[in-house]
PDB file of C-alpha atoms in Angstrom:
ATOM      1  CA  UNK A   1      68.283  49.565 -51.617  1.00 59.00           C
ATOM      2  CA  UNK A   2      64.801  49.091 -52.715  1.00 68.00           C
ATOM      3  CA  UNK A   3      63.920  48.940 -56.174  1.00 72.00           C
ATOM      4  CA  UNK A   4      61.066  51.613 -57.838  1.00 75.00           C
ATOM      5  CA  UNK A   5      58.075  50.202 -58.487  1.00 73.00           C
ATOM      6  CA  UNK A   6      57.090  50.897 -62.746  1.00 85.00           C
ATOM      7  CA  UNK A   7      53.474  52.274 -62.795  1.00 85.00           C
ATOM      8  CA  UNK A   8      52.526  49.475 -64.250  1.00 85.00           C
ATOM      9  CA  UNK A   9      53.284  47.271 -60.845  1.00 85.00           C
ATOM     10  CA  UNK A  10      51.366  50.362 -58.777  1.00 87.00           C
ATOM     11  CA  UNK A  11      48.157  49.680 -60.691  1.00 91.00           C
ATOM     12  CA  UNK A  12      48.357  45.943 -60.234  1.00 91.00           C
ATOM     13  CA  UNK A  13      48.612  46.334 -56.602  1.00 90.00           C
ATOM     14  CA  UNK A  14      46.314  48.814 -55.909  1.00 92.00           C
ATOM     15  CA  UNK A  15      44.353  46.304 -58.598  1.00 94.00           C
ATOM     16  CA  UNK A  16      45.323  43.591 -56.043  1.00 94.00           C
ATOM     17  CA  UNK A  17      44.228  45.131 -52.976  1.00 95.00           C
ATOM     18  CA  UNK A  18      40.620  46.711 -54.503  1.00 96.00           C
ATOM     19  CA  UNK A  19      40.171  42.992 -54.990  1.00 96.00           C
ATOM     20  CA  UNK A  20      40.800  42.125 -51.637  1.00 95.00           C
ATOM     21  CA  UNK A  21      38.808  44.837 -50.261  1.00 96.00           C
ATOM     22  CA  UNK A  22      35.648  43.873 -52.257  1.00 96.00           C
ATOM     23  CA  UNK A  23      36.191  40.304 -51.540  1.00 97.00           C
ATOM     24  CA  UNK A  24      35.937  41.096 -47.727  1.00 96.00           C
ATOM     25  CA  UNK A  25      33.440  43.207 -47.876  1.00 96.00           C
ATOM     26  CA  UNK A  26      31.390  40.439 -49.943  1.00 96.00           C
ATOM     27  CA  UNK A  27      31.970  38.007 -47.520  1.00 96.00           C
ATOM     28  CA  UNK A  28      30.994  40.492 -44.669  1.00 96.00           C
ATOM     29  CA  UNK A  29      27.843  40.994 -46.320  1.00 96.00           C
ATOM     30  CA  UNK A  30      26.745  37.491 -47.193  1.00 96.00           C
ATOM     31  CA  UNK A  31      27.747  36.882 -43.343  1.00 97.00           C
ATOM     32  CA  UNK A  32      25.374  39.692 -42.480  1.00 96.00           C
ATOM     33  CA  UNK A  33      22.861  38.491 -44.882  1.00 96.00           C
ATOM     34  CA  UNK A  34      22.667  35.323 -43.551  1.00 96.00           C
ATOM     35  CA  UNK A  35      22.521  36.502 -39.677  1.00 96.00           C
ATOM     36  CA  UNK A  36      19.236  38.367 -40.745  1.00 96.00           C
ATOM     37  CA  UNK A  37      17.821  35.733 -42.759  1.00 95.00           C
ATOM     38  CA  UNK A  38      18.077  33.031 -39.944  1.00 94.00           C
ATOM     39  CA  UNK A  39      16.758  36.279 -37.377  1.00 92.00           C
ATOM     40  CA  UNK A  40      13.323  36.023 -39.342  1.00 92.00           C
ATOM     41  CA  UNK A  41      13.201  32.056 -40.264  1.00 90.00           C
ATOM     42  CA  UNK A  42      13.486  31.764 -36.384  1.00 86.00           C
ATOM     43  CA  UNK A  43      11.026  34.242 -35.854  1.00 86.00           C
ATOM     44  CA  UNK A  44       8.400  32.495 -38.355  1.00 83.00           C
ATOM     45  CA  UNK A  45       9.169  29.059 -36.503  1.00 85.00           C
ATOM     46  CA  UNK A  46       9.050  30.404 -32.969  1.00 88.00           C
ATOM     47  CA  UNK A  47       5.840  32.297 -33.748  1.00 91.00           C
ATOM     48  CA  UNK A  48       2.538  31.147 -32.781  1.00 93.00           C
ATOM     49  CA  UNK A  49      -0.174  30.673 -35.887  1.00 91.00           C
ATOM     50  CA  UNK A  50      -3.812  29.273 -35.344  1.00 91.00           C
ATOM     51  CA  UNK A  51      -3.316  28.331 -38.880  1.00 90.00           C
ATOM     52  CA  UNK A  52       0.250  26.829 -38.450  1.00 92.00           C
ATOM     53  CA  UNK A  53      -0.826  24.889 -34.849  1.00 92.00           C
ATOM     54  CA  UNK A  54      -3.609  23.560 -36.341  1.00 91.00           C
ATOM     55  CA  UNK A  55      -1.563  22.077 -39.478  1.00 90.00           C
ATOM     56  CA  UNK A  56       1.896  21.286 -38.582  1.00 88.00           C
ATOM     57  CA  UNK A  57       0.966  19.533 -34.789  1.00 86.00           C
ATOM     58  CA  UNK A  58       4.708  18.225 -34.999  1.00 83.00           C
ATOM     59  CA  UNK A  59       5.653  21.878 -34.888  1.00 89.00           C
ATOM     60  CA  UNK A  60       4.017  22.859 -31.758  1.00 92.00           C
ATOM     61  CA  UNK A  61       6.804  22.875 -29.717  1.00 91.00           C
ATOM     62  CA  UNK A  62       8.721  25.556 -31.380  1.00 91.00           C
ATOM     63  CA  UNK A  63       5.533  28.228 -30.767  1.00 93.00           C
ATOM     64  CA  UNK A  64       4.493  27.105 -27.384  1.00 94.00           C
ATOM     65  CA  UNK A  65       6.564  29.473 -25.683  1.00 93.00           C
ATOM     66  CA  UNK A  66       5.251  32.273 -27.828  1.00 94.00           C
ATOM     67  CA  UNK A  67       1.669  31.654 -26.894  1.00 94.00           C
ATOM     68  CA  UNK A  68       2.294  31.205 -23.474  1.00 94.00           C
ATOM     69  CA  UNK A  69       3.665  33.997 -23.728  1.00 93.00           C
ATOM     70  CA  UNK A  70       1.274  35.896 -25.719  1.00 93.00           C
ATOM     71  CA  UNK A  71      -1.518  34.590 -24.481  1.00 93.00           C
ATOM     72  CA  UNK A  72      -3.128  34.890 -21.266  1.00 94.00           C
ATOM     73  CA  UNK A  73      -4.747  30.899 -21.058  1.00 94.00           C
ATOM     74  CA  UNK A  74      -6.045  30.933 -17.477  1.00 95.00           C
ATOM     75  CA  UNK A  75      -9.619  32.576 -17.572  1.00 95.00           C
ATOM     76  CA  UNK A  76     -10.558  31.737 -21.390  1.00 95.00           C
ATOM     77  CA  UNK A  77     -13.753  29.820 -21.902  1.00 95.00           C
ATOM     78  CA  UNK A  78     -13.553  26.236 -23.111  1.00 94.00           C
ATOM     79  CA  UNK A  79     -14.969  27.425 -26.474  1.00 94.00           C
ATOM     80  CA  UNK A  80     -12.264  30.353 -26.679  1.00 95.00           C
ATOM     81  CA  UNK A  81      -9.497  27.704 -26.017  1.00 95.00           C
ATOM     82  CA  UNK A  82     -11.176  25.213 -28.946  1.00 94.00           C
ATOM     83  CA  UNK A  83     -11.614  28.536 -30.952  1.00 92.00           C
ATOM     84  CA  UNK A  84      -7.355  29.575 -30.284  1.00 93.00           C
ATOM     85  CA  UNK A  85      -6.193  26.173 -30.527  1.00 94.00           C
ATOM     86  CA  UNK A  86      -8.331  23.825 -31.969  1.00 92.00           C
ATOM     87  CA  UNK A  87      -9.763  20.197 -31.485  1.00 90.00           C
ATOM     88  CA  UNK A  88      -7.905  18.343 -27.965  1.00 88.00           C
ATOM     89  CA  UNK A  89      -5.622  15.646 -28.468  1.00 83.00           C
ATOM     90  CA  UNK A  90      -7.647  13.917 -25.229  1.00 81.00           C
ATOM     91  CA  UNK A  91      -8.430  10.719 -27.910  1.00 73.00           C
ATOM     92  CA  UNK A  92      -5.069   9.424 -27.655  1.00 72.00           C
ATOM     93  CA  UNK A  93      -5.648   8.539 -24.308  1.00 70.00           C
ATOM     94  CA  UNK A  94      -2.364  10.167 -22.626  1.00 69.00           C
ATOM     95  CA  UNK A  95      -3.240  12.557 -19.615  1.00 81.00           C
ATOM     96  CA  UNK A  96      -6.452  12.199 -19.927  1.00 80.00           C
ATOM     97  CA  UNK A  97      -8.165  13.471 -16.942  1.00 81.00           C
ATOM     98  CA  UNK A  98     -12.169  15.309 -16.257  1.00 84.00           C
ATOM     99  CA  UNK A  99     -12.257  18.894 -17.303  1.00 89.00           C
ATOM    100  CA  UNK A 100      -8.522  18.716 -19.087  1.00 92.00           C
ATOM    101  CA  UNK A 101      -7.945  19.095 -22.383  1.00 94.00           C
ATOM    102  CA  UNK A 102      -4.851  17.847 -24.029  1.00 93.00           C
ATOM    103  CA  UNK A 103      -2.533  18.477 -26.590  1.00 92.00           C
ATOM    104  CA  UNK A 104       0.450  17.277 -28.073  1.00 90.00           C
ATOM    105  CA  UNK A 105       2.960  19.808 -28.937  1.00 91.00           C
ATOM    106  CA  UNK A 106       5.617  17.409 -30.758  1.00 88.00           C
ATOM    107  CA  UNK A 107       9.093  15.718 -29.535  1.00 87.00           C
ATOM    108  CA  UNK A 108      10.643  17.170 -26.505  1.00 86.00           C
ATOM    109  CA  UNK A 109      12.919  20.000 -27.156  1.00 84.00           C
ATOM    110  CA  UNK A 110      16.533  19.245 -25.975  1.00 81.00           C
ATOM    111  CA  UNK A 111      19.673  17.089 -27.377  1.00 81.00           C
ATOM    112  CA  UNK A 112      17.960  14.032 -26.946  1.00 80.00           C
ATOM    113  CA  UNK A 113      14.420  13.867 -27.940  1.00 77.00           C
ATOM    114  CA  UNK A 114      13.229  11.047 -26.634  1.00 85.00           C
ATOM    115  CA  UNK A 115       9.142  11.761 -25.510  1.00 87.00           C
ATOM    116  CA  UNK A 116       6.927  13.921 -26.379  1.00 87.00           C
ATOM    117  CA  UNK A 117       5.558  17.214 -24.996  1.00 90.00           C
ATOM    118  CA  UNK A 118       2.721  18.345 -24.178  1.00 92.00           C
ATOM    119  CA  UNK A 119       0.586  20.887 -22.798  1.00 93.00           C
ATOM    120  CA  UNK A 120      -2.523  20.049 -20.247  1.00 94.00           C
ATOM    121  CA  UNK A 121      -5.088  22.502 -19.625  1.00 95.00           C
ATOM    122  CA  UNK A 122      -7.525  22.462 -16.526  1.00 95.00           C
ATOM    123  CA  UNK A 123     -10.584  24.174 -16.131  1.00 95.00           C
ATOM    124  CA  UNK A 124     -13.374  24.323 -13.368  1.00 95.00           C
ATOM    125  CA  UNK A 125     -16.278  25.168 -14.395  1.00 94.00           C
ATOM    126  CA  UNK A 126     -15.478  25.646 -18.130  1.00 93.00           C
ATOM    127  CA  UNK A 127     -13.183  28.274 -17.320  1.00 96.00           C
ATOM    128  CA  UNK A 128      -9.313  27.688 -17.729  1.00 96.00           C
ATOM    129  CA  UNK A 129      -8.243  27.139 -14.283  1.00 96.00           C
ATOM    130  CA  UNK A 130      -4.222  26.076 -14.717  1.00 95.00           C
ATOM    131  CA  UNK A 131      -2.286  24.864 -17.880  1.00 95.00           C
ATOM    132  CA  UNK A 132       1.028  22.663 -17.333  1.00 94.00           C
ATOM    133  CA  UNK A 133       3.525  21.421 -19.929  1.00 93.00           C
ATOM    134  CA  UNK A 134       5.147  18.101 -19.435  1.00 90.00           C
ATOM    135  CA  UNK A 135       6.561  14.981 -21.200  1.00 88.00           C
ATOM    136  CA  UNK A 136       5.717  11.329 -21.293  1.00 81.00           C
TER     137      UNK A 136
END
């Protein structure tokens, strides 16, 4: 036979399990909390900047794929590229080729970041002709 609980025990469990409860629910909602905060962190990384390309060259690599993206690069003008992305990177000497300009986007992405990528864009008669993105 099972012994009656005293009101007193009732109220500390149901004490018990409110604490529980909100406990969980805490959890769950720093959990959520911190899914949404890395949602929009990732979003300000991944997002391509003038201001941002121009300043944090290391950081190119995360927003590459977001201008590519965003940005339609064959057709623009050599002064609309300069004007988007800024000064080439064609002075330190790698890729250089006529009518290219380079520039360097930051380590490779990947497990092992070994070179450096970068994107090379073409143009025939100071029009964009092709871009590429490649490593060294």
């Amino acid at each position: 036979m099972r012994k009656a609980l005293s009101e007193d025990d009732v109220k500390r469990e149901v004490r018990k399990a409110k604490i529980a409860n909100y406990t969980i629910f805490v959890i769950f909602l720093a959990f959520l909390l911190a899914i949404i905060v890395g949602y929009f962190v990732y979003r300000y990384q991944h997002t391509f900047r003038p201001d941002r390309w121009l300043n944090e060259p290391s950081e190119r690599t995360d927003m590459i794929d977001n201008l590519l993206q965003n940005y339609e690069i064959v057709g623009l003008t050599e002064s609309e590229v300069l004007s988007l992305l800024g000064p080439n990177d064609n002075a330190q000497g790698a890729f250089n080729a006529d009518d290219r300009y380079v520039y360097y986007l930051g380590p490779e992405r990947g497990l092992f970041s070994i070179d450096s990528e970068w994107l090379l864009i073409d143009f025939v008669n100071g029009i964009v002709s092709d871009y590429s993105l490649t490593t060294d």
